[in-house]
Amino acid sequence: MDNKLVVLGIPWDVDTEGLREYMGKFGKLDDVIVMKERTTGRSRGFGYATFASTEDAKKALTAEHFLGSRMLEVKIATPKEEMRAPAKKMTRIFVARIPPSVTEAAFRSYFETYGDITDLYMPKDQSTKGHRGIGFITFESSDSVDSLMSETHELEGSTIVVDRCNTKGNSREPFFFSFRND
């Protein structure tokens, strides 16, 4: 097992030191980073934590995570070698910073303008039963992903973050992410 974990759903006001402080509760850390948008420097809502030992990484994977008022998802990160390996064209995207007022129907309607959607998933917040501000969309064609990646996207007056996303396995099984910065 790899010691590098991806942490999803990080509150926008939590920086690398905040994530380090939180994840440090599970063991010794070799590295921590909250990913930021290149142009604005704002958090992208996810980051990575690399533990010194596999045991500590396992502890973090099995725990339920809450930071601020948000529930985090912690998963094993995809190794860089797999991310860089030539693969089939990507048809899946990860969307973050979705305003709470956006419904699944509005989310689908907005992205359908880029092509046929084969799967759409907006994880729910267990306490509020609303969505968690993130979503995943699989398009029928990689051309849809290519065309939407060249644009800035806005839903209900808020700029949302869109990135390519690889998954392993079925789209409804637990997610394993790799994000590309093309």
mmCIF file of C-alpha atoms in Angstrom:
data_model
loop_
_atom_site.group_PDB
_atom_site.id
_atom_site.type_symbol
_atom_site.label_atom_id
_atom_site.label_comp_id
_atom_site.label_asym_id
_atom_site.label_seq_id
_atom_site.Cartn_x
_atom_site.Cartn_y
_atom_site.Cartn_z
ATOM 1 C CA MET A 1 0.000 0.000 0.000
ATOM 2 C CA ASP A 2 1.168 3.495 -0.776
ATOM 3 C CA ASN A 3 1.551 6.000 2.047
ATOM 4 C CA LYS A 4 0.298 8.902 -0.085
ATOM 5 C CA LEU A 5 -3.366 9.762 0.385
ATOM 6 C CA VAL A 6 -5.596 12.204 -1.463
ATOM 7 C CA VAL A 7 -7.861 14.293 0.775
ATOM 8 C CA LEU A 8 -11.065 15.567 -0.868
ATOM 9 C CA GLY A 9 -13.602 18.115 0.339
ATOM 10 C CA ILE A 10 -11.136 20.336 2.218
ATOM 11 C CA PRO A 11 -12.802 23.580 3.404
ATOM 12 C CA TRP A 12 -11.757 26.544 1.254
ATOM 13 C CA ASP A 13 -10.152 28.368 4.197
ATOM 14 C CA VAL A 14 -7.869 25.461 5.195
ATOM 15 C CA ASP A 15 -4.293 25.822 3.929
ATOM 16 C CA THR A 16 -1.409 23.332 3.846
ATOM 17 C CA GLU A 17 -0.518 23.957 7.501
ATOM 18 C CA GLY A 18 -4.143 23.412 8.543
ATOM 19 C CA LEU A 19 -4.244 20.104 6.677
ATOM 20 C CA ARG A 20 -0.863 19.127 8.164
ATOM 21 C CA GLU A 21 -2.169 19.820 11.670
ATOM 22 C CA TYR A 22 -5.328 17.775 11.042
ATOM 23 C CA MET A 23 -3.692 14.780 9.315
ATOM 24 C CA GLY A 24 -0.823 14.767 11.838
ATOM 25 C CA LYS A 25 -3.279 13.339 14.369
ATOM 26 C CA PHE A 26 -2.980 10.010 12.547
ATOM 27 C CA GLY A 27 0.813 9.756 12.566
ATOM 28 C CA LYS A 28 4.114 11.160 11.337
ATOM 29 C CA LEU A 29 3.843 12.959 8.011
ATOM 30 C CA ASP A 30 6.534 13.154 5.337
ATOM 31 C CA ASP A 31 4.670 15.675 3.185
ATOM 32 C CA VAL A 32 1.364 17.576 3.036
ATOM 33 C CA ILE A 33 -0.010 19.976 0.432
ATOM 34 C CA VAL A 34 -3.329 21.656 -0.333
ATOM 35 C CA MET A 35 -3.613 22.131 -4.090
ATOM 36 C CA LYS A 36 -4.236 25.678 -5.318
ATOM 37 C CA GLU A 37 -5.417 27.239 -8.539
ATOM 38 C CA ARG A 38 -2.438 28.598 -10.458
ATOM 39 C CA THR A 39 -4.073 31.852 -11.488
ATOM 40 C CA THR A 40 -5.826 32.862 -8.247
ATOM 41 C CA GLY A 41 -3.918 30.963 -5.570
ATOM 42 C CA ARG A 42 -7.232 29.798 -4.078
ATOM 43 C CA SER A 43 -7.609 26.305 -2.694
ATOM 44 C CA ARG A 44 -8.918 23.698 -5.122
ATOM 45 C CA GLY A 45 -10.601 21.823 -2.243
ATOM 46 C CA PHE A 46 -8.284 18.830 -2.230
ATOM 47 C CA GLY A 47 -4.767 17.958 -1.216
ATOM 48 C CA TYR A 48 -2.322 15.177 -0.434
ATOM 49 C CA ALA A 49 -0.871 13.775 2.781
ATOM 50 C CA THR A 50 2.096 11.378 2.699
ATOM 51 C CA PHE A 51 2.636 9.392 5.879
ATOM 52 C CA ALA A 52 6.003 8.099 7.077
ATOM 53 C CA SER A 53 4.525 4.642 7.705
ATOM 54 C CA THR A 54 1.948 2.418 6.072
ATOM 55 C CA GLU A 55 0.333 1.814 9.471
ATOM 56 C CA ASP A 56 -0.335 5.532 9.961
ATOM 57 C CA ALA A 57 -1.731 5.828 6.422
ATOM 58 C CA LYS A 58 -4.060 2.881 7.161
ATOM 59 C CA LYS A 59 -5.220 4.599 10.374
ATOM 60 C CA ALA A 60 -6.081 7.706 8.379
ATOM 61 C CA LEU A 61 -7.891 5.654 5.704
ATOM 62 C CA THR A 62 -10.119 3.879 8.219
ATOM 63 C CA ALA A 63 -11.116 6.989 10.199
ATOM 64 C CA GLU A 64 -14.103 9.229 9.550
ATOM 65 C CA HIS A 65 -12.870 12.750 8.819
ATOM 66 C CA PHE A 66 -14.406 16.106 9.693
ATOM 67 C CA LEU A 67 -12.489 19.354 9.281
ATOM 68 C CA GLY A 68 -14.350 22.533 10.126
ATOM 69 C CA SER A 69 -17.937 21.801 9.172
ATOM 70 C CA ARG A 70 -17.003 19.544 6.249
ATOM 71 C CA MET A 71 -16.749 15.796 5.967
ATOM 72 C CA LEU A 72 -13.581 14.820 4.113
ATOM 73 C CA GLU A 73 -12.990 11.849 1.848
ATOM 74 C CA VAL A 74 -9.570 10.246 2.225
ATOM 75 C CA LYS A 75 -8.401 7.743 -0.400
ATOM 76 C CA ILE A 76 -5.162 6.204 -1.659
ATOM 77 C CA ALA A 77 -3.582 8.533 -4.231
ATOM 78 C CA THR A 78 -2.749 7.213 -7.672
ATOM 79 C CA PRO A 79 1.042 6.939 -8.171
ATOM 80 C CA LYS A 80 2.566 9.504 -10.531
ATOM 81 C CA GLU A 81 3.774 6.752 -12.856
ATOM 82 C CA GLU A 82 0.184 5.674 -13.489
ATOM 83 C CA MET A 83 -0.930 9.271 -13.992
ATOM 84 C CA ARG A 84 1.736 9.872 -16.623
ATOM 85 C CA ALA A 85 1.295 6.572 -18.398
ATOM 86 C CA PRO A 86 -0.270 7.007 -21.805
ATOM 87 C CA ALA A 87 -3.857 5.970 -21.429
ATOM 88 C CA LYS A 88 -7.073 6.206 -23.306
ATOM 89 C CA LYS A 89 -8.511 9.674 -23.630
ATOM 90 C CA MET A 90 -10.225 10.806 -20.460
ATOM 91 C CA THR A 91 -13.985 10.986 -20.408
ATOM 92 C CA ARG A 92 -14.429 11.796 -16.704
ATOM 93 C CA ILE A 93 -14.235 15.124 -14.878
ATOM 94 C CA PHE A 94 -14.155 16.205 -11.240
ATOM 95 C CA VAL A 95 -16.068 19.369 -10.352
ATOM 96 C CA ALA A 96 -15.539 21.315 -7.106
ATOM 97 C CA ARG A 97 -16.971 24.450 -5.491
ATOM 98 C CA ILE A 98 -20.507 23.689 -6.625
ATOM 99 C CA PRO A 99 -22.827 26.142 -4.820
ATOM 100 C CA PRO A 100 -25.260 24.477 -2.362
ATOM 101 C CA SER A 101 -28.235 25.828 -4.335
ATOM 102 C CA VAL A 102 -27.299 23.873 -7.490
ATOM 103 C CA THR A 103 -29.515 20.821 -7.970
ATOM 104 C CA GLU A 104 -28.426 17.616 -9.664
ATOM 105 C CA ALA A 105 -30.768 18.477 -12.548
ATOM 106 C CA ALA A 106 -29.153 21.921 -12.993
ATOM 107 C CA PHE A 107 -25.692 20.357 -12.722
ATOM 108 C CA ARG A 108 -26.576 17.824 -15.436
ATOM 109 C CA SER A 109 -28.246 20.431 -17.627
ATOM 110 C CA TYR A 110 -25.192 22.703 -17.574
ATOM 111 C CA PHE A 111 -22.707 19.980 -18.546
ATOM 112 C CA GLU A 112 -25.001 18.266 -21.098
ATOM 113 C CA THR A 113 -24.268 21.200 -23.384
ATOM 114 C CA TYR A 114 -20.763 19.702 -23.836
ATOM 115 C CA GLY A 115 -21.919 16.224 -24.841
ATOM 116 C CA ASP A 116 -23.748 13.059 -23.854
ATOM 117 C CA ILE A 117 -23.329 12.165 -20.180
ATOM 118 C CA THR A 118 -23.093 8.461 -19.300
ATOM 119 C CA ASP A 119 -22.760 8.925 -15.519
ATOM 120 C CA LEU A 120 -23.161 11.761 -13.044
ATOM 121 C CA TYR A 121 -22.529 11.606 -9.296
ATOM 122 C CA MET A 122 -22.795 14.304 -6.615
ATOM 123 C CA PRO A 123 -21.729 12.888 -3.210
ATOM 124 C CA LYS A 124 -24.177 13.750 -0.430
ATOM 125 C CA ASP A 125 -23.380 15.274 2.950
ATOM 126 C CA GLN A 126 -24.728 12.818 5.540
ATOM 127 C CA SER A 127 -25.728 15.535 8.012
ATOM 128 C CA THR A 128 -27.510 17.952 5.658
ATOM 129 C CA LYS A 129 -28.545 15.443 2.951
ATOM 130 C CA GLY A 130 -27.521 18.073 0.386
ATOM 131 C CA HIS A 131 -24.591 17.622 -1.978
ATOM 132 C CA ARG A 132 -21.049 18.196 -0.691
ATOM 133 C CA GLY A 133 -20.052 20.786 -3.267
ATOM 134 C CA ILE A 134 -18.284 18.298 -5.539
ATOM 135 C CA GLY A 135 -19.367 16.107 -8.424
ATOM 136 C CA PHE A 136 -18.163 13.677 -11.050
ATOM 137 C CA ILE A 137 -19.323 13.399 -14.642
ATOM 138 C CA THR A 138 -18.475 10.780 -17.236
ATOM 139 C CA PHE A 139 -19.038 11.757 -20.841
ATOM 140 C CA GLU A 140 -19.535 9.409 -23.753
ATOM 141 C CA SER A 141 -16.698 11.119 -25.647
ATOM 142 C CA SER A 142 -13.313 12.471 -24.577
ATOM 143 C CA ASP A 143 -13.932 15.340 -27.023
ATOM 144 C CA SER A 144 -16.536 16.672 -24.570
ATOM 145 C CA VAL A 145 -13.906 16.809 -21.815
ATOM 146 C CA ASP A 146 -11.348 18.397 -24.127
ATOM 147 C CA SER A 147 -13.741 21.178 -25.152
ATOM 148 C CA LEU A 148 -14.944 22.047 -21.657
ATOM 149 C CA MET A 149 -11.423 22.093 -20.173
ATOM 150 C CA SER A 150 -10.527 25.169 -22.227
ATOM 151 C CA GLU A 151 -13.238 27.276 -20.562
ATOM 152 C CA THR A 152 -14.017 28.827 -17.182
ATOM 153 C CA HIS A 153 -17.275 27.552 -15.733
ATOM 154 C CA GLU A 154 -19.879 29.285 -13.619
ATOM 155 C CA LEU A 155 -22.972 27.874 -11.915
ATOM 156 C CA GLU A 156 -25.507 30.171 -10.269
ATOM 157 C CA GLY A 157 -23.057 33.061 -10.130
ATOM 158 C CA SER A 158 -20.137 31.092 -8.667
ATOM 159 C CA THR A 159 -17.001 30.006 -10.503
ATOM 160 C CA ILE A 160 -16.614 26.235 -10.229
ATOM 161 C CA VAL A 161 -13.429 24.194 -10.542
ATOM 162 C CA VAL A 162 -13.306 21.542 -13.275
ATOM 163 C CA ASP A 163 -10.483 19.035 -13.727
ATOM 164 C CA ARG A 164 -9.875 15.799 -15.594
ATOM 165 C CA CYS A 165 -10.289 12.719 -13.436
ATOM 166 C CA ASN A 166 -9.263 9.084 -13.826
ATOM 167 C CA THR A 167 -10.958 6.353 -11.852
ATOM 168 C CA LYS A 168 -10.148 2.707 -11.473
ATOM 169 C CA GLY A 169 -13.004 0.274 -11.604
ATOM 170 C CA ASN A 170 -16.715 0.898 -11.836
ATOM 171 C CA SER A 171 -17.893 4.487 -11.434
ATOM 172 C CA ARG A 172 -20.038 3.607 -8.393
ATOM 173 C CA GLU A 173 -17.272 1.759 -6.544
ATOM 174 C CA PRO A 174 -14.989 3.682 -4.163
ATOM 175 C CA PHE A 175 -13.061 6.338 -6.055
ATOM 176 C CA PHE A 176 -9.325 6.352 -6.694
ATOM 177 C CA PHE A 177 -8.328 9.703 -8.123
ATOM 178 C CA SER A 178 -5.605 11.134 -10.189
ATOM 179 C CA PHE A 179 -5.716 14.724 -11.280
ATOM 180 C CA ARG A 180 -3.861 16.084 -14.259
ATOM 181 C CA ASN A 181 -2.611 19.586 -14.706
ATOM 182 C CA ASP A 182 -2.422 19.798 -18.478
#
